[in-house]
C-alpha positions as YAML, in Angstrom:
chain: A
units: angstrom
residues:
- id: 1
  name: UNK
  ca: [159.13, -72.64, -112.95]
- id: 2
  name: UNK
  ca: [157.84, -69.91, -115.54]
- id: 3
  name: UNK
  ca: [159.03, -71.15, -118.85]
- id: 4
  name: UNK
  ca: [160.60, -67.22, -119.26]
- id: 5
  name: UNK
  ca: [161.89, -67.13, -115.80]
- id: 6
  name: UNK
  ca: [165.03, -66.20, -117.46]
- id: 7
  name: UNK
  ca: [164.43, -64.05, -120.36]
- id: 8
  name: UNK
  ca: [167.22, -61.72, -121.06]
- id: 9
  name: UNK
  ca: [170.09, -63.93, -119.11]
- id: 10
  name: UNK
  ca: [172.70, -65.05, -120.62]
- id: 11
  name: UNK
  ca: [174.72, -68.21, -119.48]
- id: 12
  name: UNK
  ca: [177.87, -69.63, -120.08]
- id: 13
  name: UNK
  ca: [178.35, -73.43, -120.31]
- id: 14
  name: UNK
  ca: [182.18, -74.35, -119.83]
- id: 15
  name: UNK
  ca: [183.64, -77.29, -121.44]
- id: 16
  name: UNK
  ca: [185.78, -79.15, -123.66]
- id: 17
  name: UNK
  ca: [187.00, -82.49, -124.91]
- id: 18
  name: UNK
  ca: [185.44, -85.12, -123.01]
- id: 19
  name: UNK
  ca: [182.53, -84.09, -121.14]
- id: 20
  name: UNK
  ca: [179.75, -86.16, -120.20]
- id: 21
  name: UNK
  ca: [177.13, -85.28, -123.11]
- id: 22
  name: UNK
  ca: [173.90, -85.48, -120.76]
- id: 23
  name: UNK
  ca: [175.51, -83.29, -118.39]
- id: 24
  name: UNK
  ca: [175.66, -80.50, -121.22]
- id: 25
  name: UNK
  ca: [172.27, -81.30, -123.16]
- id: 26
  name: UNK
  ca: [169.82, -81.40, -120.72]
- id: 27
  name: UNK
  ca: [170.73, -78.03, -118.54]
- id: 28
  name: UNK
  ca: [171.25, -76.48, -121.81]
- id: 29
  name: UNK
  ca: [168.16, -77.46, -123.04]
- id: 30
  name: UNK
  ca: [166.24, -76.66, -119.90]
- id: 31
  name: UNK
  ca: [168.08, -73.13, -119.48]
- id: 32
  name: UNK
  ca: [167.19, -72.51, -122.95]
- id: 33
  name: UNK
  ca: [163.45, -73.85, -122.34]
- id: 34
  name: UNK
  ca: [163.59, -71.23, -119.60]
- id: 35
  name: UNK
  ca: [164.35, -68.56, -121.53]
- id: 36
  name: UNK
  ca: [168.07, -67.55, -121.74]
- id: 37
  name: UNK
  ca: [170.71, -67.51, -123.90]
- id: 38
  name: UNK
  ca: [173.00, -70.33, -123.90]
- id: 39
  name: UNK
  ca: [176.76, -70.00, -125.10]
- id: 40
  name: UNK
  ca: [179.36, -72.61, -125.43]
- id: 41
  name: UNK
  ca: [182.69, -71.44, -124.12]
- id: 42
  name: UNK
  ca: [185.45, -73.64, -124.49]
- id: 43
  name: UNK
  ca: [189.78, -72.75, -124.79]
- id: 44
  name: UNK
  ca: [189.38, -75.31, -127.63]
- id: 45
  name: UNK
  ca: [188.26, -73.63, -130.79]
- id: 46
  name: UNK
  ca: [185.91, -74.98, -133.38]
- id: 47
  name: UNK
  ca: [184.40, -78.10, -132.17]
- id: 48
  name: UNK
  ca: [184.43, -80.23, -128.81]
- id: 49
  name: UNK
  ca: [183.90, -84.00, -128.50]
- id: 50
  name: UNK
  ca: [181.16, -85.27, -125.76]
- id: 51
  name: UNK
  ca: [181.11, -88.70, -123.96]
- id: 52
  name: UNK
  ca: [178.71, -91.18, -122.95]
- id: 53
  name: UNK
  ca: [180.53, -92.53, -120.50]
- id: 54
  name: UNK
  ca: [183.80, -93.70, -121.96]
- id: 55
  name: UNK
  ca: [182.10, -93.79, -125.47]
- id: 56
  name: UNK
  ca: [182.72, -90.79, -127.96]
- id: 57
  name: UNK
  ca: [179.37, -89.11, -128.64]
- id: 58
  name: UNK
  ca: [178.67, -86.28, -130.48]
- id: 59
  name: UNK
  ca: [180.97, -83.20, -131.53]
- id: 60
  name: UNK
  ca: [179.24, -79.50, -130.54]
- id: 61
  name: UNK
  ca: [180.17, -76.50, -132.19]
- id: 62
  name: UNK
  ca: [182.06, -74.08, -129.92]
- id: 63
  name: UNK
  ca: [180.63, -70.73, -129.83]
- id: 64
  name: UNK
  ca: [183.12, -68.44, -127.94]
- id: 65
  name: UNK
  ca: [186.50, -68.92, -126.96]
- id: 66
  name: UNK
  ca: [187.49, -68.94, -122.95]
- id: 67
  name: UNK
  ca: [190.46, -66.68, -124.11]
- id: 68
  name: UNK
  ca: [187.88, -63.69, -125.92]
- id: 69
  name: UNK
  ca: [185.19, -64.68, -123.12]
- id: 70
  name: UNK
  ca: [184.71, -62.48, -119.95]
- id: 71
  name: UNK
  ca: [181.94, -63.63, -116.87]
- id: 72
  name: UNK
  ca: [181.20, -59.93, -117.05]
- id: 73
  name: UNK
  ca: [178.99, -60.58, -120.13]
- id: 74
  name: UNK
  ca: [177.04, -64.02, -118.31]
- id: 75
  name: UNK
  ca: [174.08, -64.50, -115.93]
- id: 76
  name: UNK
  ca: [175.81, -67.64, -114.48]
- id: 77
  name: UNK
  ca: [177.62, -70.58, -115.06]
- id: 78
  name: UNK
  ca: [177.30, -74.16, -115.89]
- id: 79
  name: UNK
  ca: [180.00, -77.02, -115.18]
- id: 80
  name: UNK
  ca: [179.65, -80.20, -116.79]
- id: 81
  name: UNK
  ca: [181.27, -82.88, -115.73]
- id: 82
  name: UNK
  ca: [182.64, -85.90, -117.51]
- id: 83
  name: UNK
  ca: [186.34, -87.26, -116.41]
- id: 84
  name: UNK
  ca: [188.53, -85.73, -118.96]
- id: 85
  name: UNK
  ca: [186.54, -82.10, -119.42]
- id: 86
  name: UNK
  ca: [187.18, -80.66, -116.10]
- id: 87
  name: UNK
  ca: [190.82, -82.34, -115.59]
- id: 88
  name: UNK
  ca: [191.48, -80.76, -119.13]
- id: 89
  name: UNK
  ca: [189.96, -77.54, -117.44]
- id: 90
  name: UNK
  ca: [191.81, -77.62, -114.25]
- id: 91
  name: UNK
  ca: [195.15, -77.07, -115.89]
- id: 92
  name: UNK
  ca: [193.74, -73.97, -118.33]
- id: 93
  name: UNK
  ca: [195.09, -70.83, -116.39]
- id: 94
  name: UNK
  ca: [192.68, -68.65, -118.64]
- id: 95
  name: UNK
  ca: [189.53, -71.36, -117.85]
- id: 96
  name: UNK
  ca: [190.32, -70.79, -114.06]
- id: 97
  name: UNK
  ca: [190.10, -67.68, -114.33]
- id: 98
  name: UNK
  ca: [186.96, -67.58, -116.15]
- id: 99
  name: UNK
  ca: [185.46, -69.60, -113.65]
- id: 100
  name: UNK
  ca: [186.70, -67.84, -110.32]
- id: 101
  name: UNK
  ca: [185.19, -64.21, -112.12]
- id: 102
  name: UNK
  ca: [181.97, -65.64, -111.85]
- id: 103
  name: UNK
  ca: [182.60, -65.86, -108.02]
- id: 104
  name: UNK
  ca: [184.24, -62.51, -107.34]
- id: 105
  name: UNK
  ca: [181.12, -60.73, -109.35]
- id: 106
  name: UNK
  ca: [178.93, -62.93, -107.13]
- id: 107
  name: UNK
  ca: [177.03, -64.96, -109.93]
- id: 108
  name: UNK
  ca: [175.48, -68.28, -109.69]
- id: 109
  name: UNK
  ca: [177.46, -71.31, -110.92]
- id: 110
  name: UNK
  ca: [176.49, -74.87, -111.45]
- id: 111
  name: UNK
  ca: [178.66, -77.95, -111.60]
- id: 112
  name: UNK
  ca: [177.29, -81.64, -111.98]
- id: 113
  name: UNK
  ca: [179.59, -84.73, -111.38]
- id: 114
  name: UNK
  ca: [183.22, -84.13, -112.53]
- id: 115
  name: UNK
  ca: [182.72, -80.56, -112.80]
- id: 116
  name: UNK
  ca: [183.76, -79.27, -109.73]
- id: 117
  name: UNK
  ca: [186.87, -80.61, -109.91]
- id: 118
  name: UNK
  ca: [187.46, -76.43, -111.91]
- id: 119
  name: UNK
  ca: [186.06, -75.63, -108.91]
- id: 120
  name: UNK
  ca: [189.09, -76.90, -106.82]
- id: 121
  name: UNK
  ca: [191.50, -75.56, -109.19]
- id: 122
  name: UNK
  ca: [189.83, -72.20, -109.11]
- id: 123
  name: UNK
  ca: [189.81, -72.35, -105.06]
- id: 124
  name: UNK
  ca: [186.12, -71.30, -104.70]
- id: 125
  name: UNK
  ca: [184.88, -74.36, -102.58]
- id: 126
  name: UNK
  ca: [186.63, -73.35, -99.14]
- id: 127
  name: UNK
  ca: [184.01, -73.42, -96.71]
- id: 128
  name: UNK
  ca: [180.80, -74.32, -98.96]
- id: 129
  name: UNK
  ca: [178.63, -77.16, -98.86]
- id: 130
  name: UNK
  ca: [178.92, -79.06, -102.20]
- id: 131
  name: UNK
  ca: [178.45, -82.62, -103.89]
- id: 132
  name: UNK
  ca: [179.85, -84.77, -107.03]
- id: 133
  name: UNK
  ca: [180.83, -87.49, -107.96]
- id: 134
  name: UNK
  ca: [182.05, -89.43, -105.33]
- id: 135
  name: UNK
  ca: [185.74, -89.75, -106.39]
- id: 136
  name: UNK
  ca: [186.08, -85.87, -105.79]
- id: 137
  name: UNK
  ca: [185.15, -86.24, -101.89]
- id: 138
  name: UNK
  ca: [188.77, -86.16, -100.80]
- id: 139
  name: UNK
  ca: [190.09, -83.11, -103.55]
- id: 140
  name: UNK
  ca: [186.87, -81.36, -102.52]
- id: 141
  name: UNK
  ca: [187.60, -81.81, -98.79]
- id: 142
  name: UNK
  ca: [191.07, -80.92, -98.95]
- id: 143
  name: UNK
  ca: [189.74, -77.34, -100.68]
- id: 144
  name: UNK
  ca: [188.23, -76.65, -97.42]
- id: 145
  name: UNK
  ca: [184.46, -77.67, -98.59]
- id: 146
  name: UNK
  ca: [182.40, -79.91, -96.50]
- id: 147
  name: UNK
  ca: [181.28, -82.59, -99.09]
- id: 148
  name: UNK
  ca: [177.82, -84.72, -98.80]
- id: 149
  name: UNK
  ca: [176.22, -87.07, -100.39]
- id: 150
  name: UNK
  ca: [172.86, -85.31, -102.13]
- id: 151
  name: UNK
  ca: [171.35, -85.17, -105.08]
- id: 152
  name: UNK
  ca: [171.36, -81.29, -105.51]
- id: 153
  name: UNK
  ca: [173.23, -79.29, -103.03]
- id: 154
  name: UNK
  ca: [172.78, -74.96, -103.40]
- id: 155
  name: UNK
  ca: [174.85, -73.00, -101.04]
- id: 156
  name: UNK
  ca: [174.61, -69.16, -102.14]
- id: 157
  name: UNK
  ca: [174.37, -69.40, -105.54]
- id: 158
  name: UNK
  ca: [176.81, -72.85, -106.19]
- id: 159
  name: UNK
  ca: [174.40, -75.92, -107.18]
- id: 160
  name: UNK
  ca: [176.19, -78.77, -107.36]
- id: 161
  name: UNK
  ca: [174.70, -82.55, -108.30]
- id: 162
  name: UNK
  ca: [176.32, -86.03, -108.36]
- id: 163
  name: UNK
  ca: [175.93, -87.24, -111.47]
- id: 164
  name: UNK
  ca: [173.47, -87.73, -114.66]
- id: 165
  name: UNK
  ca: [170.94, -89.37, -112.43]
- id: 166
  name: UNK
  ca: [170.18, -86.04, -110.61]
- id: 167
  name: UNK
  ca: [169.72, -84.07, -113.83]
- id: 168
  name: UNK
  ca: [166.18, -82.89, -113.15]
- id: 169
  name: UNK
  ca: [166.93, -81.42, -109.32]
- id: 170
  name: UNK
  ca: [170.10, -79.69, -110.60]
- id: 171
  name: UNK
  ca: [168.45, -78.18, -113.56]
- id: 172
  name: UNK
  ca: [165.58, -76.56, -111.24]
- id: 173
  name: UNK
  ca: [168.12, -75.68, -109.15]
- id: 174
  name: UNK
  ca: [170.46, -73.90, -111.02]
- id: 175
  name: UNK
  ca: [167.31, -72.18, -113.24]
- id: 176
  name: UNK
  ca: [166.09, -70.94, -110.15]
- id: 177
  name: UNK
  ca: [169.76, -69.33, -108.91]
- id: 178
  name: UNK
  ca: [170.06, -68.11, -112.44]
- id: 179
  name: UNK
  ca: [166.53, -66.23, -111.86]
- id: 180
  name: UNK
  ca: [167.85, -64.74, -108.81]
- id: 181
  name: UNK
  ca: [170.67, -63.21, -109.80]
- id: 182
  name: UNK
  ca: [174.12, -62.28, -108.10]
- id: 183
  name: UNK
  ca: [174.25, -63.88, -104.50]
- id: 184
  name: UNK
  ca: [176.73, -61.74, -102.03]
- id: 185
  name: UNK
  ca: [178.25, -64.60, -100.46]
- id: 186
  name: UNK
  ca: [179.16, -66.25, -103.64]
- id: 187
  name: UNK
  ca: [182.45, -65.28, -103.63]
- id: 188
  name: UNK
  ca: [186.13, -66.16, -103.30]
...
């Protein structure tokens, strides 16, 4: 992948207390390698804690709030996962919302492990093709998306992984939905 295949995009990373470090570093790292602008959204203000695991890690500066934050001003958007992160997610009206924009303007999204789990909430997996951490089968299923076991899955513009382990696919992936741009059937 060109290392400025996506020069001039700007990408939102969505997250807050409790998400799985690795699942934030290395896309952000990668997208960044790649060229865009990363931004840390978050409905907490002022710093967030990551996880390894069920260790605490290391705190990252937020850099917008979800509440001042609109997926009109992003590229695309990336999910981390961890346990706590997306649960905490799941029951932020405002973070919904934020997330389900980025459908109904037809931009890629990517959510590793736990992530999707915003996904449900947001009710943007009917019909799709996705993966995650196992313990999401059933919730993902029962949002009307046919779940597998893969290491990347990419259905229109969603790229969804399982888990650190499958870092490297889901970071090509989602740099190379980012590159393309707005998908039409990524929508709700």
């Amino acid at each position: 992948m060109n290392s400025q295949s996506l020069q001039g995009k700007r990408i939102a990373f969505l997250a807050t207390d409790g998400f799985e470090q690795v699942e934030l570093t290395k896309p952000w790292q990668a997208i960044q390698d790649a060229g865009a602008e990363v931004v840390l959204v978050s409905p907490k203000t002022g710093q967030i804690q990551g996880v390894n695991h069920d260790e605490k890690a290391d705190k990252f500066d937020v850099d917008l709030s979800v509440h001042d934050a609109s997926a009109e001003d992003f590229d695309g958007l990336v999910l981390p996962g961890g346990v706590m992160n997306p649960d905490a997610l799941r029951t932020c009206d405002v973070s919904v919302s934020f997330v389900r924009d980025f459908f109904k303007q037809h931009k890629p999204v990517a959510a590793i492990c736990h992530g999707p789990w915003t996904l449900v909430e947001a009710d943007v997996v009917r019909d799709r093709t996705v993966t995650s951490w196992p313990s999401l089968k059933t919730d993902l299923v029962n949002a009307g998306a046919q779940w597998v076991d893969k290491e990347c899955v990419c259905d229109q513009g969603l790229v969804t992984s399982r888990n650190p382990d499958d870092l490297p696919a889901f970071c090509d992936k989602a740099i190379e939905e980012f590159a393309e741009g707005k998908h039409a059937a990524q929508t709700v």
